[in-house]
Protein backbone atom coordinates (compact mmCIF):
# COMPACT_ATOMS: atom_id res chain seq x y z
CA LYS A 1 180.79 87.00 99.82
CA GLN A 2 181.83 90.20 101.36
CA GLU A 3 182.95 92.77 99.22
CA ASN A 4 186.49 94.56 99.90
CA ILE A 5 185.42 97.64 100.87
CA LYS A 6 188.23 100.24 100.68
CA SER A 7 188.21 102.96 103.51
CA PHE A 8 188.10 106.61 102.68
CA ASP A 9 191.63 108.75 102.38
CA THR A 10 191.45 111.73 104.26
CA THR A 11 194.99 112.69 104.22
CA ASN A 12 194.73 114.75 100.89
CA ILE A 13 191.50 116.54 101.78
CA VAL A 14 192.60 120.10 101.30
CA ASN A 15 190.82 122.57 104.13
CA THR A 16 189.14 125.39 102.32
CA ASN A 17 188.08 128.65 104.02
CA PHE A 18 184.83 130.39 102.00
CA ASN A 19 184.28 133.96 103.06
CA ILE A 20 180.78 134.46 104.30
CA LYS A 21 179.30 137.47 102.59
CA LYS A 22 176.06 139.41 103.24
CA TYR A 23 173.35 138.60 100.68
CA ARG A 24 171.95 141.94 99.41
CA LYS A 25 168.23 141.53 98.09
CA VAL A 26 168.15 144.63 96.01
CA ALA A 27 171.14 143.68 93.92
CA HIS A 28 169.76 140.10 93.00
CA LEU A 29 166.12 140.89 92.54
CA PHE A 30 166.49 139.98 88.84
CA ASN A 31 167.77 136.59 87.38
CA PHE A 32 166.50 136.68 83.33
CA HIS A 33 166.54 132.81 82.72
CA SER A 34 164.59 131.90 79.94
CA TRP A 35 162.64 133.45 76.69
CA LEU A 36 160.01 132.93 74.01
CA PRO A 37 159.75 134.19 70.22
CA ALA A 38 156.10 135.18 70.96
CA ALA A 39 154.69 138.04 73.17
CA TYR A 40 151.11 138.09 75.54
CA SER A 41 149.48 140.79 75.62
CA THR A 42 146.42 141.55 78.82
CA ASN A 43 144.93 138.44 77.40
CA PRO A 44 147.19 135.79 78.76
CA ASN A 45 145.19 133.54 76.09
CA GLU A 46 146.30 135.52 72.89
CA VAL A 47 149.65 135.09 71.53
CA TYR A 48 151.20 137.15 69.24
CA PRO A 49 154.31 137.88 67.28
CA GLY A 50 157.16 139.15 69.35
CA ILE A 51 159.47 138.10 72.51
CA ASN A 52 159.06 137.40 76.19
CA LEU A 53 161.52 137.54 78.72
CA MET A 54 161.27 136.00 82.00
CA SER A 55 163.12 136.84 85.38
CA GLN A 56 163.28 134.76 88.73
CA ASN A 57 165.69 135.66 91.64
CA PHE A 58 167.05 133.02 93.83
CA LEU A 59 165.04 133.47 96.71
CA SER A 60 161.79 132.64 94.31
CA ASN A 61 160.02 135.91 95.68
CA THR A 62 160.26 138.36 92.46
CA PHE A 63 159.32 137.45 89.23
CA LEU A 64 159.17 139.88 85.93
CA THR A 65 157.74 139.26 82.90
CA ILE A 66 158.59 141.51 79.90
CA ASN A 67 156.95 140.78 76.63
CA ALA A 68 157.14 143.25 73.59
CA GLY A 69 154.81 142.14 70.34
CA TYR A 70 152.56 143.30 67.51
CA ASN A 71 148.68 143.00 68.29
CA THR A 72 147.58 141.84 64.68
CA PHE A 73 143.71 142.82 65.98
CA PHE A 74 144.69 146.67 67.13
CA GLU A 75 147.15 146.76 64.38
CA ARG A 76 149.60 147.97 66.61
CA PRO A 77 152.84 147.57 69.09
CA PHE A 78 152.97 147.07 72.62
CA ILE A 79 154.69 146.31 75.53
CA ASN A 80 153.34 144.57 78.49
CA SER A 81 155.13 143.91 81.75
CA SER A 82 154.50 142.43 85.25
CA LEU A 83 156.40 142.78 88.35
CA VAL A 84 155.50 140.32 91.13
CA TYR A 85 156.88 140.52 94.68
CA LYS A 86 156.08 137.46 97.05
CA GLY A 87 158.19 138.49 100.19
CA LEU A 88 154.87 140.18 101.71
CA TYR A 89 151.50 138.88 102.22
CA PRO A 90 149.47 139.98 100.81
CA VAL A 91 151.17 139.44 97.29
CA VAL A 92 152.15 142.64 95.53
CA GLU A 93 151.80 142.96 91.68
CA PHE A 94 152.64 145.67 89.36
CA ASN A 95 151.66 145.53 85.95
CA TYR A 96 152.19 147.92 83.10
CA TYR A 97 151.32 147.95 79.33
CA THR A 98 151.33 150.32 76.26
CA GLY A 99 150.39 149.92 73.08
CA GLY A 100 147.58 150.58 70.30
CA ARG A 101 143.84 150.06 70.78
CA LYS A 102 140.75 150.00 68.50
CA ASN A 103 136.87 150.43 69.33
CA TYR A 104 133.86 150.54 67.05
CA PHE A 105 131.48 152.96 68.32
CA GLU A 106 128.33 153.98 66.09
CA SER A 107 128.22 157.41 65.10
CA ASP A 108 125.54 160.04 62.72
CA LEU A 109 128.89 161.36 60.92
CA GLU A 110 130.95 160.09 58.17
CA TYR A 111 134.02 158.57 58.23
CA ASP A 112 136.13 156.33 56.12
CA ASP A 113 134.82 153.56 58.86
CA ASP A 114 133.57 153.14 62.28
CA PHE A 115 136.65 152.12 63.89
CA ILE A 116 138.19 154.31 66.10
CA PHE A 117 142.38 154.26 66.87
CA TRP A 118 144.46 155.15 69.68
CA ASN A 119 147.23 154.66 72.20
CA GLU A 120 146.59 153.46 75.58
CA THR A 121 149.18 153.27 79.01
CA VAL A 122 147.64 151.30 81.68
CA SER A 123 149.33 151.12 85.47
CA LYS A 124 147.65 148.75 87.78
CA LEU A 125 148.66 147.76 91.30
CA LYS A 126 147.28 144.43 92.54
CA LEU A 127 147.35 142.96 95.86
CA SER A 128 146.27 139.47 96.10
CA ILE A 129 145.89 136.88 99.05
CA PRO A 130 146.58 133.15 97.36
CA LEU A 131 145.27 130.36 99.94
CA ASN A 132 146.71 126.78 99.24
CA LEU A 133 143.85 124.06 100.45
CA THR A 134 145.48 121.07 98.63
CA GLN A 135 144.22 117.88 100.54
CA GLY A 136 145.08 114.27 99.56
CA LYS A 137 145.17 114.10 95.66
CA TRP A 138 143.25 116.88 95.11
CA TYR A 139 145.42 120.22 94.02
CA ARG A 140 142.86 123.20 95.90
CA SER A 141 143.90 127.03 95.87
CA LEU A 142 141.94 130.03 96.49
CA ASN A 143 142.80 133.71 95.25
CA ILE A 144 141.20 137.00 96.06
CA TYR A 145 142.75 140.31 94.89
CA SER A 146 141.75 143.94 94.32
CA CYS A 147 143.85 146.07 92.19
CA ILE A 148 143.81 150.05 91.54
CA GLU A 149 144.70 151.64 87.69
CA ASN A 150 145.30 154.03 85.77
CA ILE A 151 144.25 154.32 82.08
CA TYR A 152 145.81 156.97 80.04
CA TRP A 153 145.11 158.16 76.70
CA SER A 154 146.98 159.77 73.78
CA ASP A 155 147.00 160.11 70.18
CA VAL A 156 143.08 160.38 70.43
CA VAL A 157 141.01 161.92 67.40
CA ASP A 158 138.52 164.83 68.25
CA TYR A 159 135.47 163.20 67.38
CA SER A 160 136.56 160.15 69.33
CA PRO A 161 133.87 159.22 72.18
CA ILE A 162 136.95 158.79 74.53
CA ALA A 163 138.46 162.09 74.01
CA ALA A 164 135.66 163.27 76.76
CA TYR A 165 137.62 162.21 79.40
CA HIS A 166 140.54 164.61 78.94
CA GLY A 167 143.29 161.94 78.64
CA ASP A 168 142.76 159.37 81.55
CA ILE A 169 140.79 157.68 83.93
CA GLN A 170 140.98 155.30 87.18
CA ALA A 171 139.15 152.35 88.15
CA PHE A 172 139.11 149.88 90.70
CA SER A 173 138.72 145.95 90.01
CA ALA A 174 138.03 143.16 92.43
CA GLY A 175 137.97 139.23 91.65
CA ILE A 176 138.12 135.79 93.27
CA ASP A 177 139.58 132.49 91.65
CA PHE A 178 139.16 128.70 92.60
CA ARG A 179 140.72 125.38 91.18
CA ASN A 180 140.06 122.06 92.50
CA LEU A 181 141.90 119.46 90.50
CA VAL A 182 143.46 116.24 90.74
CA LYS A 183 147.13 116.09 90.78
CA THR A 184 148.75 115.43 87.15
CA SER A 185 151.31 112.69 86.68
CA GLU A 186 154.32 113.82 84.37
CA LYS A 187 153.07 113.00 81.19
CA ASP A 188 149.27 114.42 81.72
CA ILE A 189 148.76 117.88 80.17
CA TYR A 190 145.78 119.04 82.42
CA SER A 191 144.41 117.21 85.21
CA ARG A 192 141.92 114.57 84.37
CA TRP A 193 139.31 115.69 86.70
CA GLY A 194 138.43 118.95 88.33
CA GLN A 195 136.90 122.53 88.24
CA ILE A 196 138.21 126.19 87.73
CA PHE A 197 135.90 129.00 88.75
CA SER A 198 136.61 132.87 88.40
CA ALA A 199 134.67 136.12 88.83
CA TYR A 200 135.77 139.57 88.23
CA TYR A 201 134.14 143.31 88.64
CA ILE A 202 135.63 146.36 87.05
CA LYS A 203 134.58 149.93 87.74
CA SER A 204 135.42 153.38 86.52
CA LEU A 205 135.90 156.03 89.29
CA GLU A 206 135.60 158.69 87.02
CA PRO A 207 132.18 160.36 88.37
CA LYS A 208 130.82 160.78 85.12
CA SER A 209 131.55 157.43 83.38
CA GLU A 210 128.94 154.45 83.94
CA ASN A 211 131.81 152.52 82.71
CA LYS A 212 131.90 148.76 84.32
CA HIS A 213 132.74 145.26 83.24
CA TYR A 214 132.11 141.88 85.20
CA GLY A 215 131.69 138.36 84.69
CA PHE A 216 132.85 135.07 85.55
CA ASN A 217 134.45 132.04 84.30
CA SER A 218 134.00 128.39 84.72
CA ALA A 219 136.11 125.15 83.83
CA PHE A 220 135.43 121.64 84.18
CA LEU A 221 137.60 118.58 83.70
CA PHE A 222 136.68 114.85 82.70
CA PRO A 223 138.76 111.82 81.74
CA GLY A 224 139.45 111.74 77.98
CA ILE A 225 139.77 109.06 75.35
CA LEU A 226 143.47 108.84 75.63
CA LYS A 227 145.23 107.65 78.89
CA HIS A 228 146.96 111.03 79.51
CA HIS A 229 143.97 112.62 77.42
CA SER A 230 141.49 114.77 79.30
CA LEU A 231 138.49 117.01 77.94
CA LYS A 232 137.35 120.67 78.91
CA LEU A 233 134.22 122.33 79.00
CA ASP A 234 134.02 125.90 79.39
CA PHE A 235 131.15 128.13 80.19
CA SER A 236 131.31 132.18 80.66
CA TYR A 237 129.48 135.29 80.91
CA GLN A 238 130.32 138.67 81.37
CA PHE A 239 128.55 142.08 80.75
CA LEU A 240 130.36 145.45 79.60
CA ASN A 241 128.46 149.05 79.84
CA GLY A 242 130.72 151.57 78.06
CA GLU A 243 128.80 154.85 76.76
CA TYR A 244 132.46 156.37 75.86
CA TYR A 245 135.11 153.47 76.67
CA THR A 246 135.08 149.65 76.87
CA PHE A 247 137.82 147.91 79.25
CA PRO A 248 139.71 145.89 77.65
CA LEU A 249 138.54 141.70 77.63
CA PHE A 250 139.46 139.27 80.40
């Protein structure tokens, strides 16, 4: 039996005129939407007590992350922020970090311990070229980047080896990241098959410094025991050369 279909009455519809306003991009760069009761330092795999604020504008081309916390290893508070603008190509990213550092050095002099503490402020400007190579059921991406940074020290004791740099140094870094992962379902935490490869290099631009740091990271994903479970195997290598100063670990 055919159902009785009532016609839509349009006599009571009120016409509304909406004013058209110019969208000002600068005035809408920031839109804070989430926060976490934890803070990330320069290494995204390290989580410390603190707070994390996240912003994403309505055009999804500007991202801001602010972390404020306490590094339990360096025993100092820190602030770590990242501003990413994807409205241009290559992608532009600015990072700012300020907080305490702790390092070990060998000395013939007698001190209470062989650890020295200082405050460090790092400003970075990063340009990256992300490429989306996704095909079929495989998610593939390639990201190539270069970065210039300035590292400034304060509260450095006189007998510290980094005191010879007179306050700050500049450094250049470059890297590449490649990912080949099977697309996940809603219940999967990680891909059941995949490979991740990354390599990086950072070198001091100070003429009298030979500080450099390079390495590579790799990860392989395999199906796990359970239905939505996967196994991850990591292989990494890194080299640090720092007579007076070592860059933070990646």
